[in-house]
Coordinates of N, CA, C and O in Angstrom, one line a residue:
X295 N -68.8 81.9 -10.8 CA -67.9 83.0 -10.8 C -69.0 84.1 -10.3 O -70.2 83.7 -9.8
X296 N -68.3 85.4 -9.3 CA -69.2 86.0 -8.8 C -70.3 86.7 -9.5 O -71.6 87.1 -9.0
X297 N -70.0 86.9 -10.7 CA -71.3 87.7 -11.2 C -71.0 87.3 -12.7 O -70.1 86.6 -13.4
X298 N -72.3 87.9 -13.5 CA -72.0 87.3 -15.0 C -71.0 87.9 -15.8 O -70.8 87.3 -16.7
X299 N -70.8 89.5 -15.8 CA -69.3 89.7 -16.4 C -68.0 89.2 -16.3 O -67.3 88.8 -17.1
X300 N -67.9 88.6 -14.8 CA -66.9 87.4 -14.7 C -66.6 86.0 -15.4 O -65.9 85.7 -16.0
X301 N -68.0 85.4 -15.3 CA -68.3 84.3 -15.9 C -68.4 84.5 -17.4 O -67.5 83.7 -18.3
X302 N -68.6 85.7 -18.1 CA -68.5 85.7 -19.5 C -66.9 86.0 -20.0 O -66.4 85.4 -20.5
X303 N -66.2 86.6 -19.1 CA -64.9 86.7 -19.2 C -64.0 85.3 -19.2 O -63.1 85.2 -19.9
X304 N -64.0 84.7 -18.3 CA -64.0 83.4 -17.6 C -64.2 82.4 -19.1 O -63.6 81.7 -19.5
X305 N -65.3 82.2 -19.8 CA -66.0 81.6 -20.4 C -65.7 81.8 -22.0 O -65.5 80.9 -22.9
X306 N -65.5 82.9 -22.5 CA -65.4 83.6 -23.9 C -64.0 82.6 -24.5 O -64.0 82.3 -25.6
X307 N -63.1 83.0 -23.6 CA -61.7 82.2 -24.6 C -61.8 81.0 -24.8 O -61.4 80.4 -25.8
X308 N -62.2 80.1 -23.8 CA -62.5 78.5 -23.9 C -63.5 78.4 -25.2 O -63.1 77.2 -25.8
X309 N -64.3 79.1 -25.1 CA -65.6 78.7 -26.6 C -64.7 79.1 -27.6 O -64.9 78.3 -28.5
X310 N -63.8 80.1 -27.5 CA -63.0 81.0 -29.2 C -61.8 79.8 -29.4 O -62.0 78.8 -30.2
X311 N -61.5 79.1 -28.2 CA -60.6 77.7 -28.8 C -60.9 76.8 -29.1 O -60.6 76.1 -29.6
X312 N -62.1 76.5 -28.4 CA -62.6 75.2 -28.6 C -63.3 75.2 -30.3 O -63.3 74.3 -31.0
X313 N -63.8 76.2 -30.7 CA -64.2 76.6 -32.0 C -62.7 76.6 -32.9 O -63.2 75.8 -34.1
X314 N -61.8 77.0 -32.5 CA -60.6 76.9 -33.5 C -59.9 75.5 -33.5 O -59.4 74.8 -34.7
X315 N -60.0 75.0 -32.4 CA -59.4 73.9 -32.3 C -60.4 72.4 -32.8 O -59.6 71.6 -33.7
X316 N -61.7 72.5 -32.6 CA -62.5 71.4 -33.2 C -63.3 71.8 -34.0 O -64.8 72.0 -33.4
X317 N -63.1 72.2 -34.9 CA -64.6 73.4 -35.9 C -65.6 72.5 -36.4 O -66.7 72.9 -36.3
X318 N -65.5 71.2 -36.3 CA -66.3 70.4 -36.8 C -67.2 69.5 -35.3 O -68.1 68.9 -35.5
X319 N -66.9 70.0 -33.9 CA -67.7 69.6 -33.0 C -68.7 70.6 -32.9 O -68.8 71.5 -32.1
X320 N -69.8 70.9 -33.8 CA -70.7 72.1 -34.0 C -71.4 71.9 -32.5 O -72.1 73.0 -32.0
X321 N -71.7 70.8 -31.9 CA -73.0 70.6 -30.7 C -72.1 71.2 -29.4 O -72.8 71.8 -29.0
X322 N -70.9 71.2 -29.3 CA -70.3 71.4 -28.5 C -70.1 73.3 -28.5 O -70.5 73.6 -27.2
X323 N -69.9 73.3 -29.7 CA -69.5 74.8 -29.9 C -70.9 75.6 -29.5 O -70.9 76.6 -29.0
X324 N -72.2 75.3 -30.2 CA -73.0 75.6 -29.8 C -73.6 75.8 -28.3 O -74.1 76.8 -27.9
X325 N -73.4 75.1 -27.5 CA -73.2 74.5 -26.1 C -72.9 76.0 -25.6 O -73.5 76.6 -24.8
X326 N -71.6 75.9 -25.8 CA -70.6 77.1 -25.0 C -71.4 78.8 -25.5 O -71.5 79.3 -24.7
X327 N -71.7 78.4 -26.9 CA -72.2 79.8 -27.7 C -73.2 80.1 -26.9 O -73.6 81.4 -26.7
X328 N -74.3 79.1 -26.5 CA -75.8 79.4 -25.7 C -75.4 80.0 -24.5 O -75.9 81.2 -23.8
X329 N -74.2 79.3 -23.5 CA -73.9 80.1 -22.6 C -73.3 81.4 -22.6 O -74.0 82.1 -21.8
X330 N -72.9 81.6 -23.5 CA -71.8 83.1 -23.5 C -73.5 84.0 -23.7 O -73.2 85.1 -23.3
X331 N -74.0 83.5 -24.8 CA -75.6 84.2 -25.3 C -76.4 84.5 -24.1 O -76.6 85.5 -23.5
X332 N -76.7 83.5 -22.9 CA -77.3 83.5 -22.0 C -77.0 84.4 -20.8 O -77.6 85.1 -20.3
X333 N -75.6 84.6 -20.8 CA -75.0 85.4 -20.0 C -74.8 86.6 -20.1 O -75.0 87.5 -19.3
X334 N -74.9 87.1 -21.7 CA -75.5 88.5 -22.2 C -76.8 88.5 -21.6 O -77.2 89.7 -21.4
X335 N -77.7 87.8 -21.9 CA -79.0 88.2 -21.5 C -79.0 88.5 -20.2 O -79.8 89.4 -19.6
X336 N -78.5 87.8 -19.3 CA -78.4 88.1 -17.9 C -78.0 89.0 -17.4 O -78.4 90.0 -16.3
X337 N -76.8 90.1 -18.2 CA -76.4 91.0 -17.9 C -77.1 92.5 -18.8 O -77.4 93.4 -18.5
X338 N -78.1 91.9 -19.4 CA -79.2 93.0 -19.8 C -78.8 93.4 -21.1 O -79.0 94.4 -21.7
X339 N -77.8 92.6 -21.8 CA -77.2 93.2 -23.2 C -77.5 92.4 -24.4 O -77.1 91.5 -24.9
X340 N -78.9 93.0 -24.8 CA -79.5 92.2 -25.8 C -78.9 92.2 -27.2 O -79.0 91.1 -27.9
X341 N -78.2 93.3 -27.4 CA -77.5 93.3 -28.8 C -76.4 92.3 -28.6 O -76.0 91.5 -29.4
X342 N -75.8 92.3 -27.8 CA -74.2 91.1 -27.6 C -74.8 89.6 -27.4 O -74.4 89.2 -28.2
X343 N -76.2 89.7 -26.8 CA -76.7 88.3 -26.8 C -77.1 87.7 -28.5 O -77.0 86.5 -28.5
X344 N -77.8 88.7 -28.8 CA -78.5 88.3 -30.7 C -77.1 88.1 -31.2 O -77.1 86.9 -31.9
X345 N -75.7 88.9 -31.3 CA -74.7 88.7 -31.7 C -73.8 87.1 -31.7 O -73.9 86.4 -32.9
X346 N -74.4 86.5 -30.4 CA -73.7 85.2 -29.9 C -74.5 84.4 -30.4 O -74.3 83.5 -31.2
X347 N -75.8 84.5 -30.3 CA -76.8 83.6 -31.1 C -77.1 83.6 -32.4 O -77.1 82.4 -33.0
X348 N -76.6 84.6 -33.1 CA -76.4 84.8 -34.2 C -75.4 84.0 -34.8 O -75.3 83.2 -35.7
X349 N -74.3 83.7 -34.1 CA -72.9 83.2 -34.7 C -73.1 81.7 -34.3 O -72.5 81.1 -35.2
X350 N -74.3 81.5 -33.5 CA -74.7 79.9 -33.3 C -75.3 79.3 -34.6 O -74.6 78.5 -35.5
X351 N -75.7 80.5 -35.7 CA -76.3 79.7 -36.5 C -75.3 79.3 -37.8 O -75.6 78.8 -38.8
X352 N -74.0 79.9 -37.5 CA -73.0 79.7 -38.4 C -72.3 78.2 -38.2 O -71.3 78.3 -39.0
X353 N -72.8 77.9 -37.2 CA -72.0 76.3 -36.4 C -72.9 75.5 -37.2 O -74.1 75.5 -37.4
X354 N -72.2 74.3 -37.6 CA -72.9 72.8 -38.0 C -73.3 72.6 -37.0 O -72.3 71.9 -36.1
X355 N -74.8 72.1 -37.1 CA -75.3 71.2 -35.5 C -76.1 70.7 -35.7 O -76.9 70.8 -37.0
X356 N -76.8 70.4 -34.5 CA -78.5 69.8 -34.6 C -79.3 70.8 -34.7 O -79.2 71.7 -34.5
X357 N -80.4 70.2 -35.4 CA -81.6 71.0 -35.5 C -81.7 71.9 -34.4 O -82.6 72.9 -34.4
X358 N -82.0 71.1 -33.2 CA -82.6 72.0 -31.9 C -81.8 72.9 -31.5 O -82.3 74.0 -31.1
X359 N -80.5 72.9 -32.0 CA -79.7 73.8 -31.6 C -79.8 75.3 -32.5 O -80.2 76.4 -32.2
X360 N -80.1 74.9 -33.7 CA -80.6 76.1 -34.8 C -81.8 76.8 -34.3 O -82.0 77.6 -34.2
X361 N -82.9 75.6 -33.9 CA -84.0 76.2 -33.9 C -83.8 77.0 -32.0 O -84.9 78.3 -32.0
X362 N -83.3 77.0 -31.4 CA -83.2 77.8 -30.2 C -82.3 78.7 -30.7 O -82.6 80.3 -30.4
X363 N -81.3 78.7 -31.1 CA -80.8 80.1 -31.9 C -81.5 80.9 -32.4 O -81.8 82.4 -32.0
X364 N -82.1 80.7 -33.4 CA -83.3 81.2 -34.2 C -84.2 81.9 -33.4 O -84.5 83.5 -33.0
X365 N -84.7 81.2 -32.2 CA -85.5 81.3 -31.4 C -85.1 83.2 -30.2 O -85.7 84.0 -30.2
X366 N -83.8 82.7 -30.0 CA -83.2 83.8 -29.4 C -82.9 84.9 -30.0 O -83.0 86.3 -29.5
X367 N -82.8 85.2 -31.0 CA -82.3 85.8 -32.1 C -83.3 86.9 -32.3 O -83.3 87.8 -31.7
X368 N -84.6 86.0 -32.2 CA -85.8 86.9 -32.3 C -86.5 87.5 -31.2 O -86.7 88.7 -30.9
X369 N -85.9 87.0 -30.1 CA -86.1 87.3 -28.3 C -85.4 88.7 -28.5 O -85.6 89.4 -27.6
X370 N -83.9 88.6 -28.7 CA -83.2 89.5 -28.1 C -83.3 90.9 -29.3 O -82.4 91.4 -29.5
X371 N -84.0 91.1 -30.3 CA -84.1 92.1 -31.0 C -85.2 92.1 -32.2 O -85.1 92.8 -32.9
X372 N -85.9 91.2 -32.0 CA -86.7 90.9 -33.5 C -88.2 91.9 -32.7 O -88.2 92.3 -32.0
X373 N -89.3 91.5 -33.4 CA -90.4 91.9 -33.3 C -90.9 91.6 -31.8 O -92.2 92.2 -31.2
X374 N -90.5 90.7 -31.1 CA -90.8 90.3 -29.8 C -91.0 91.4 -28.7 O -91.6 91.3 -27.7
X375 N -90.1 92.3 -29.1 CA -90.1 93.6 -27.9 C -88.6 93.6 -27.1 O -88.3 94.4 -26.3
X376 N -87.8 92.4 -27.5 CA -86.5 92.4 -26.6 C -86.6 92.7 -25.2 O -86.8 91.6 -24.8
X377 N -86.4 93.1 -24.5 CA -85.7 93.4 -23.0 C -87.1 93.3 -22.3 O -86.8 92.2 -21.3
X378 N -88.2 93.6 -22.6 CA -89.4 93.1 -21.6 C -89.7 91.8 -22.2 O -90.5 91.0 -21.2
X379 N -88.8 91.1 -23.0 CA -89.6 89.5 -23.1 C -88.6 88.8 -21.8 O -88.7 87.4 -21.7
X380 N -87.7 89.3 -21.5 CA -86.8 88.8 -20.5 C -86.8 89.3 -19.1 O -86.3 88.8 -18.0
X381 N -87.9 90.3 -18.9 CA -87.8 90.8 -17.6 C -89.3 90.3 -16.7 O -89.8 90.5 -17.1

């Protein structure tokens, strides 16, 4: 799509629907949430990105996805410095 905001708007509803219809498909839900989080990072909204990555932690998933989510939560607002970690 043309920009990150448009991509977020297009991707968010299917991700939410996936989680509603297939709550046991943790890996697929995590992948979708990861994309949403990454788009928030690209837009520069680290607060929103952190919220998305934190929501990944509530999903039953493979250990790798959990570790990725924990890392991004830390980078998006932890002691690592936030914004300048990405720029």
